[in-house]
């Protein structure tokens, strides 16, 4: 399978704590993206990091990318109950097909 | 802006029936794709299109057909529904040739095949 792998599969934390999710992939990439999915809804784009970038920030989100290890991490700082959702990494390969391949996802529960 | 619109939102089919899931986008995106999401799993790519008249297979294409006659529409056809096709289907669009290649998703179609 071309899918990326994410860990942990599920994460439960207290409001105010930080949440870290990891993503690994197997191919060379153009960019890597993170998406959020609330229960029963479509996916919403959070942040994109290009292959020549190592770290990117957006509000309470911090993404890192290590292309030598083919891995990425998403850190959500000072989590809130509203952050409860599933989070998916997705990567765009270097070939010309523009296929966006998704990881298996991390289910995050933030307890009030 | 409507973004990506999928219809229907819910559908129940009997084994062997055929149907078409509709997807339309109003952002003039070149790239459109269909994914299926099964419980506890990520999204798996069924078919995709890089422009009108061009389609290609993704990871799990069997049992599905697509066509792309216009930039806006990308319907997914189930030829003869099977229980294994019970899933939530998402359509997405993006403009991959550029700095920002984020995908925009529809709200999904929940399909049950009995």
Tab-separated table of C-alpha atoms in Angstrom:
chain	number	residue	atom	x	y	z
A	1	UNK	CA	0.000	0.000	0.000
A	2	UNK	CA	1.151	3.533	-0.703
A	3	UNK	CA	-0.585	4.850	2.400
A	4	UNK	CA	1.314	6.642	5.072
A	5	UNK	CA	1.354	5.361	8.613
A	6	UNK	CA	0.446	7.463	11.610
A	7	UNK	CA	0.981	6.938	15.278
A	8	UNK	CA	-0.464	6.839	17.720
A	9	UNK	CA	-3.752	5.552	16.334
A	10	UNK	CA	-5.544	7.196	19.243
A	11	UNK	CA	-4.537	9.822	21.771
A	12	UNK	CA	-6.373	11.045	24.847
A	13	UNK	CA	-5.131	14.131	26.677
A	14	UNK	CA	-6.331	16.748	29.131
A	15	UNK	CA	-7.294	20.209	27.953
A	16	UNK	CA	-4.243	22.464	28.018
A	17	UNK	CA	-1.764	19.692	27.269
A	18	UNK	CA	0.124	19.356	24.016
A	19	UNK	CA	-0.693	16.672	21.449
A	20	UNK	CA	1.893	15.184	19.111
A	21	UNK	CA	1.068	13.007	16.126
A	22	UNK	CA	3.585	11.340	13.839
A	23	UNK	CA	3.422	10.361	10.194
A	24	UNK	CA	5.759	8.178	8.144
A	25	UNK	CA	5.739	7.606	4.406
A	26	UNK	CA	7.729	5.575	1.892
A	27	UNK	CA	8.158	7.644	-1.257
A	28	UNK	CA	9.835	10.903	-2.228
A	29	UNK	CA	7.425	13.772	-1.792
A	30	UNK	CA	6.656	17.194	-3.174
A	31	UNK	CA	4.886	18.292	-0.015
A	32	UNK	CA	3.170	16.922	3.054
A	33	UNK	CA	-0.129	18.162	4.391
A	34	UNK	CA	-2.180	17.710	7.539
A	35	UNK	CA	-5.951	17.541	7.604
A	36	UNK	CA	-8.541	17.464	10.334
A	37	UNK	CA	-11.812	15.539	10.256
A	38	UNK	CA	-14.599	16.084	12.728
A	39	UNK	CA	-16.829	13.083	13.252
A	40	UNK	CA	-18.936	12.363	10.187
A	41	UNK	CA	-17.692	15.399	8.285
A	42	UNK	CA	-15.350	16.134	5.389
A	43	UNK	CA	-11.674	16.843	5.795
A	44	UNK	CA	-10.359	20.338	6.354
A	45	UNK	CA	-6.844	21.385	5.408
A	46	UNK	CA	-4.689	22.556	8.312
A	47	UNK	CA	-1.161	23.122	7.090
A	48	UNK	CA	1.182	22.272	4.225
A	49	UNK	CA	4.944	21.866	4.419
A	50	UNK	CA	7.070	21.619	1.306
A	51	UNK	CA	9.875	19.099	0.910
A	52	UNK	CA	12.549	21.796	1.250
A	53	UNK	CA	11.101	23.065	4.555
A	54	UNK	CA	11.889	21.581	7.953
A	55	UNK	CA	9.401	23.340	10.209
A	56	UNK	CA	6.262	25.392	9.846
A	57	UNK	CA	3.928	27.112	12.278
A	58	UNK	CA	0.302	28.144	12.065
A	59	UNK	CA	-1.329	29.414	15.241
A	60	UNK	CA	-1.164	26.581	17.784
A	61	UNK	CA	0.054	24.118	15.145
A	62	UNK	CA	3.667	23.214	14.533
A	63	UNK	CA	4.678	20.799	11.802
A	64	UNK	CA	8.113	19.318	11.251
A	65	UNK	CA	9.384	17.358	8.273
A	66	UNK	CA	12.420	15.098	8.075
A	67	UNK	CA	12.775	13.906	4.488
A	68	UNK	CA	15.824	11.762	5.332
A	69	UNK	CA	13.678	9.739	7.740
A	70	UNK	CA	10.538	10.144	5.615
A	71	UNK	CA	8.584	11.355	8.618
A	72	UNK	CA	6.588	14.318	9.830
A	73	UNK	CA	5.032	15.352	13.107
A	74	UNK	CA	2.122	17.597	14.023
A	75	UNK	CA	2.158	19.320	17.400
A	76	UNK	CA	-0.962	21.006	18.757
A	77	UNK	CA	-0.102	23.185	21.718
A	78	UNK	CA	-2.431	24.137	24.576
A	79	UNK	CA	-5.135	21.802	23.326
A	80	UNK	CA	-8.839	22.568	23.684
A	81	UNK	CA	-11.880	20.306	23.794
A	82	UNK	CA	-12.764	21.656	20.346
A	83	UNK	CA	-9.563	20.085	18.967
A	84	UNK	CA	-11.155	16.649	19.417
A	85	UNK	CA	-11.119	15.157	15.906
A	86	UNK	CA	-9.201	12.781	13.671
A	87	UNK	CA	-6.022	14.089	12.115
A	88	UNK	CA	-4.559	12.795	8.863
A	89	UNK	CA	-1.308	13.391	7.107
A	90	UNK	CA	-1.315	13.338	3.310
A	91	UNK	CA	1.551	13.580	0.877
A	92	UNK	CA	1.944	14.546	-2.731
A	93	UNK	CA	4.484	12.374	-4.519
A	94	UNK	CA	7.173	13.673	-6.845
A	95	UNK	CA	5.706	11.990	-9.906
A	96	UNK	CA	3.431	13.924	-12.201
A	97	UNK	CA	0.221	12.178	-11.206
A	98	UNK	CA	-0.691	14.688	-8.458
A	99	UNK	CA	-2.061	11.863	-6.347
A	100	UNK	CA	-2.613	12.871	-2.732
A	101	UNK	CA	-2.080	9.814	-0.534
A	102	UNK	CA	-3.363	9.742	3.040
A	103	UNK	CA	-2.107	8.254	6.249
A	104	UNK	CA	-4.189	6.082	8.517
A	105	UNK	CA	-5.059	8.881	10.944
A	106	UNK	CA	-4.834	9.674	14.636
A	107	UNK	CA	-8.009	10.044	16.711
A	108	UNK	CA	-7.484	12.790	19.256
A	109	UNK	CA	-9.692	13.170	22.313
A	110	UNK	CA	-9.199	16.273	24.425
A	111	UNK	CA	-10.890	15.911	27.796
A	112	UNK	CA	-12.282	19.108	29.368
B	1	UNK	CA	-18.616	29.874	-2.626
B	2	UNK	CA	-20.109	26.381	-2.579
B	3	UNK	CA	-16.697	24.667	-2.834
B	4	UNK	CA	-17.117	20.928	-3.395
B	5	UNK	CA	-20.666	19.598	-3.408
B	6	UNK	CA	-21.513	15.921	-3.153
B	7	UNK	CA	-24.902	14.339	-3.633
B	8	UNK	CA	-26.569	12.388	-2.208
B	9	UNK	CA	-25.500	12.562	1.443
B	10	UNK	CA	-26.904	9.125	2.244
B	11	UNK	CA	-27.803	6.165	0.051
B	12	UNK	CA	-28.881	2.569	0.599
B	13	UNK	CA	-28.478	0.166	-2.307
B	14	UNK	CA	-29.299	-3.460	-2.829
B	15	UNK	CA	-26.555	-5.786	-3.978
B	16	UNK	CA	-26.262	-5.632	-7.757
B	17	UNK	CA	-27.827	-2.202	-8.170
B	18	UNK	CA	-25.948	0.567	-9.905
B	19	UNK	CA	-25.802	4.228	-9.012
B	20	UNK	CA	-23.842	7.412	-9.574
B	21	UNK	CA	-22.396	9.597	-6.845
B	22	UNK	CA	-22.263	13.192	-7.954
B	23	UNK	CA	-19.445	15.640	-7.279
B	24	UNK	CA	-19.234	19.239	-8.445
B	25	UNK	CA	-16.767	22.028	-7.680
B	26	UNK	CA	-16.948	25.708	-8.511
B	27	UNK	CA	-13.301	26.646	-7.961
B	28	UNK	CA	-12.100	25.841	-11.497
B	29	UNK	CA	-9.727	23.235	-10.103
B	30	UNK	CA	-7.987	20.940	-12.552
B	31	UNK	CA	-7.525	18.026	-10.192
B	32	UNK	CA	-10.423	16.028	-8.770
B	33	UNK	CA	-10.426	12.741	-6.938
B	34	UNK	CA	-12.603	10.196	-5.197
B	35	UNK	CA	-11.711	8.492	-1.931
B	36	UNK	CA	-13.394	5.933	0.233
B	37	UNK	CA	-13.086	5.855	3.998
B	38	UNK	CA	-13.799	2.711	5.948
B	39	UNK	CA	-14.215	2.611	9.755
B	40	UNK	CA	-10.986	3.340	11.583
B	41	UNK	CA	-9.053	3.802	8.379
B	42	UNK	CA	-7.658	6.624	6.380
B	43	UNK	CA	-8.785	7.622	2.920
B	44	UNK	CA	-8.004	5.358	0.004
B	45	UNK	CA	-7.866	6.797	-3.496
B	46	UNK	CA	-10.326	5.251	-5.952
B	47	UNK	CA	-9.938	7.320	-9.131
B	48	UNK	CA	-8.614	10.734	-9.973
B	49	UNK	CA	-8.571	13.205	-12.838
B	50	UNK	CA	-5.978	15.829	-13.748
B	51	UNK	CA	-8.306	17.651	-16.112
B	52	UNK	CA	-11.345	17.333	-18.350
B	53	UNK	CA	-11.167	14.177	-20.434
B	54	UNK	CA	-8.351	12.636	-18.357
B	55	UNK	CA	-8.903	10.049	-15.643
B	56	UNK	CA	-6.736	7.423	-13.985
B	57	UNK	CA	-6.944	4.708	-11.379
B	58	UNK	CA	-6.003	5.096	-7.760
B	59	UNK	CA	-5.348	2.423	-5.150
B	60	UNK	CA	-8.776	0.733	-5.111
B	61	UNK	CA	-10.459	1.248	-8.530
B	62	UNK	CA	-12.214	-2.094	-8.971
B	63	UNK	CA	-15.984	-1.848	-9.172
B	64	UNK	CA	-15.990	1.877	-9.922
B	65	UNK	CA	-16.019	3.973	-13.088
B	66	UNK	CA	-15.445	7.693	-13.540
B	67	UNK	CA	-15.572	10.227	-16.327
B	68	UNK	CA	-14.639	13.903	-16.535
B	69	UNK	CA	-16.485	15.626	-19.332
B	70	UNK	CA	-16.291	19.087	-17.724
B	71	UNK	CA	-13.897	20.793	-15.328
B	72	UNK	CA	-16.660	21.143	-12.738
B	73	UNK	CA	-18.074	17.619	-12.498
B	74	UNK	CA	-16.562	14.272	-11.603
B	75	UNK	CA	-19.200	11.570	-11.076
B	76	UNK	CA	-18.390	8.174	-9.595
B	77	UNK	CA	-20.359	5.201	-10.878
B	78	UNK	CA	-20.859	1.943	-9.042
B	79	UNK	CA	-21.543	-0.625	-11.719
B	80	UNK	CA	-22.944	-3.466	-9.606
B	81	UNK	CA	-22.960	-2.636	-5.909
B	82	UNK	CA	-21.487	-5.121	-3.454
B	83	UNK	CA	-21.564	-5.116	0.380
B	84	UNK	CA	-17.795	-4.519	0.327
B	85	UNK	CA	-18.518	-1.104	-1.175
B	86	UNK	CA	-20.317	0.016	1.970
B	87	UNK	CA	-18.276	3.037	2.952
B	88	UNK	CA	-18.166	6.802	3.155
B	89	UNK	CA	-17.133	8.374	-0.125
B	90	UNK	CA	-15.379	11.719	-0.370
B	91	UNK	CA	-14.749	13.830	-3.409
B	92	UNK	CA	-11.910	16.345	-3.405
B	93	UNK	CA	-10.545	18.994	-5.720
B	94	UNK	CA	-7.295	20.925	-5.849
B	95	UNK	CA	-5.093	22.985	-8.093
B	96	UNK	CA	-1.824	21.049	-7.786
B	97	UNK	CA	0.271	23.120	-10.161
B	98	UNK	CA	1.220	25.973	-7.903
B	99	UNK	CA	2.478	26.960	-4.505
B	100	UNK	CA	-0.593	25.873	-2.571
B	101	UNK	CA	-1.860	22.431	-3.422
B	102	UNK	CA	-4.294	21.865	-0.589
B	103	UNK	CA	-7.315	19.736	-1.355
B	104	UNK	CA	-10.885	20.802	-0.685
B	105	UNK	CA	-13.297	18.086	0.324
B	106	UNK	CA	-17.002	17.566	0.014
B	107	UNK	CA	-19.051	16.517	3.017
B	108	UNK	CA	-19.179	12.889	1.947
B	109	UNK	CA	-21.720	10.329	0.813
B	110	UNK	CA	-22.512	7.547	3.257
B	111	UNK	CA	-23.322	4.456	1.193
B	112	UNK	CA	-24.741	1.210	2.554
B	113	UNK	CA	-25.065	-1.837	0.327
B	114	UNK	CA	-27.375	-4.531	1.670
